Each structure stands twice: as C-alpha cells, then as structure tokens.
C-alpha cells in the first residue's frame, strides 16, 4: 500500500526554521518525483517545491525561493523540506505528494498527483 507520512510541523516564531519530512512506504521513493504543497485556511492549495528523480533537480515557488530547500535521502526513503526565515504567510498545512505520472515542473503538476500525505501543520507566529 502506497503511503506518504509527513512530520516535523509545529509552531515557530517569524525568522525561525523547521524541517519537514516525508517518509514513503509501499514503494521506492527514488523512482518518483516528489512535490511539496501547502494550503492555508481560505486559500487554494499551492505548489511549494518539487524534486525530480533522475538528476535530483529542484524547483521552488517564488514565494519560498532562497528560504526553502528540498532534498531526498533515498536510503531512508524520505524527502525533506528545510524551511528557513519563516514568515507568518508561510502558515499552512503542508503536504507531500507524488504519482505514477507526476513530474517536477514549474507548475508543480497537481493534476498528476495520485498520492497525498495526511499533511503537517506549520504555524508561524510570535
């Protein structure tokens, strides 16, 4: 059974850091492109970052570029999202996602997502 489990969310002050983890089970993560999405209350879900499988290339939304870093540890079947210099507008539920036909691109390709994690809440507030 394909499963993605996020962890690492929490409450942090503006300017702080968090590292989110996305652990996969039921499949070998290194064969898949992986995306991170987020959804704030009252807003549409948006792509944040993604990482490809072949060359490990990465993409970021303009709003997080230079502050967030996505990486993968294939030995642990886990993808990470390091979030630095957090801002109140980063407050959202964060989800990792993938799919058989999912690929990392500028549009983050939510249409091709088949598998979602349960989400982890990130709250940035003083």
PDB file of N, CA and C in Angstrom, residues 7 14 16 39 55 59 68 71 80 96-97 101 104 114 121 125:
ATOM      1  N   UNK A   7       5.945  14.739   8.676  1.00  0.00           N
ATOM      2  CA  UNK A   7       6.183  15.084  10.083  1.00  0.00           C
ATOM      3  C   UNK A   7       7.082  16.307  10.132  1.00  0.00           C
ATOM      4  N   UNK A  14       8.441  33.985  13.752  1.00  0.00           N
ATOM      5  CA  UNK A  14       8.958  34.522  12.485  1.00  0.00           C
ATOM      6  C   UNK A  14      10.483  34.572  12.503  1.00  0.00           C
ATOM      7  N   UNK A  16      12.245  31.887  12.231  1.00  0.00           N
ATOM      8  CA  UNK A  16      12.705  30.579  12.669  1.00  0.00           C
ATOM      9  C   UNK A  16      12.763  29.564  11.535  1.00  0.00           C
ATOM     10  N   UNK A  39      -1.526  24.447   1.939  1.00  0.00           N
ATOM     11  CA  UNK A  39      -2.840  25.074   1.867  1.00  0.00           C
ATOM     12  C   UNK A  39      -3.104  25.833   3.153  1.00  0.00           C
ATOM     13  N   UNK A  55      17.953  13.433 -12.026  1.00  0.00           N
ATOM     14  CA  UNK A  55      19.146  14.220 -11.715  1.00  0.00           C
ATOM     15  C   UNK A  55      19.008  14.985 -10.403  1.00  0.00           C
ATOM     16  N   UNK A  59      12.853  22.581  -7.909  1.00  0.00           N
ATOM     17  CA  UNK A  59      12.145  23.800  -8.278  1.00  0.00           C
ATOM     18  C   UNK A  59      11.447  24.363  -7.053  1.00  0.00           C
ATOM     19  N   UNK A  68      13.617  28.048   1.331  1.00  0.00           N
ATOM     20  CA  UNK A  68      13.298  26.623   1.482  1.00  0.00           C
ATOM     21  C   UNK A  68      14.254  25.793   0.630  1.00  0.00           C
ATOM     22  N   UNK A  71      15.194  18.214  -0.422  1.00  0.00           N
ATOM     23  CA  UNK A  71      16.245  17.222  -0.626  1.00  0.00           C
ATOM     24  C   UNK A  71      15.652  15.829  -0.442  1.00  0.00           C
ATOM     25  N   UNK A  80      12.851  15.684   2.299  1.00  0.00           N
ATOM     26  CA  UNK A  80      12.821  16.711   3.324  1.00  0.00           C
ATOM     27  C   UNK A  80      12.513  18.077   2.704  1.00  0.00           C
ATOM     28  N   UNK A  96       3.140  16.415   1.248  1.00  0.00           N
ATOM     29  CA  UNK A  96       3.982  15.873   0.183  1.00  0.00           C
ATOM     30  C   UNK A  96       3.104  15.004  -0.714  1.00  0.00           C
ATOM     31  N   UNK A  97       3.542  14.859  -1.950  1.00  0.00           N
ATOM     32  CA  UNK A  97       2.688  14.193  -2.922  1.00  0.00           C
ATOM     33  C   UNK A  97       3.516  13.605  -4.050  1.00  0.00           C
ATOM     34  N   UNK A 101       2.458   9.304 -12.780  1.00  0.00           N
ATOM     35  CA  UNK A 101       2.774  10.205 -13.891  1.00  0.00           C
ATOM     36  C   UNK A 101       3.219  11.581 -13.411  1.00  0.00           C
ATOM     37  N   UNK A 104       8.199  16.787 -11.790  1.00  0.00           N
ATOM     38  CA  UNK A 104       8.536  18.093 -11.249  1.00  0.00           C
ATOM     39  C   UNK A 104       8.650  19.119 -12.376  1.00  0.00           C
ATOM     40  N   UNK A 114      -1.342  11.383  -7.532  1.00  0.00           N
ATOM     41  CA  UNK A 114      -2.230  10.282  -7.154  1.00  0.00           C
ATOM     42  C   UNK A 114      -2.193  10.027  -5.648  1.00  0.00           C
ATOM     43  N   UNK A 121       0.944  20.507  10.011  1.00  0.00           N
ATOM     44  CA  UNK A 121       0.624  21.923  10.168  1.00  0.00           C
ATOM     45  C   UNK A 121       1.873  22.721  10.548  1.00  0.00           C
ATOM     46  N   UNK A 125       4.166  32.321  14.007  1.00  0.00           N
ATOM     47  CA  UNK A 125       3.521  33.383  14.779  1.00  0.00           C
ATOM     48  C   UNK A 125       4.377  33.733  15.980  1.00  0.00           C
TER      49      UNK A 125
END
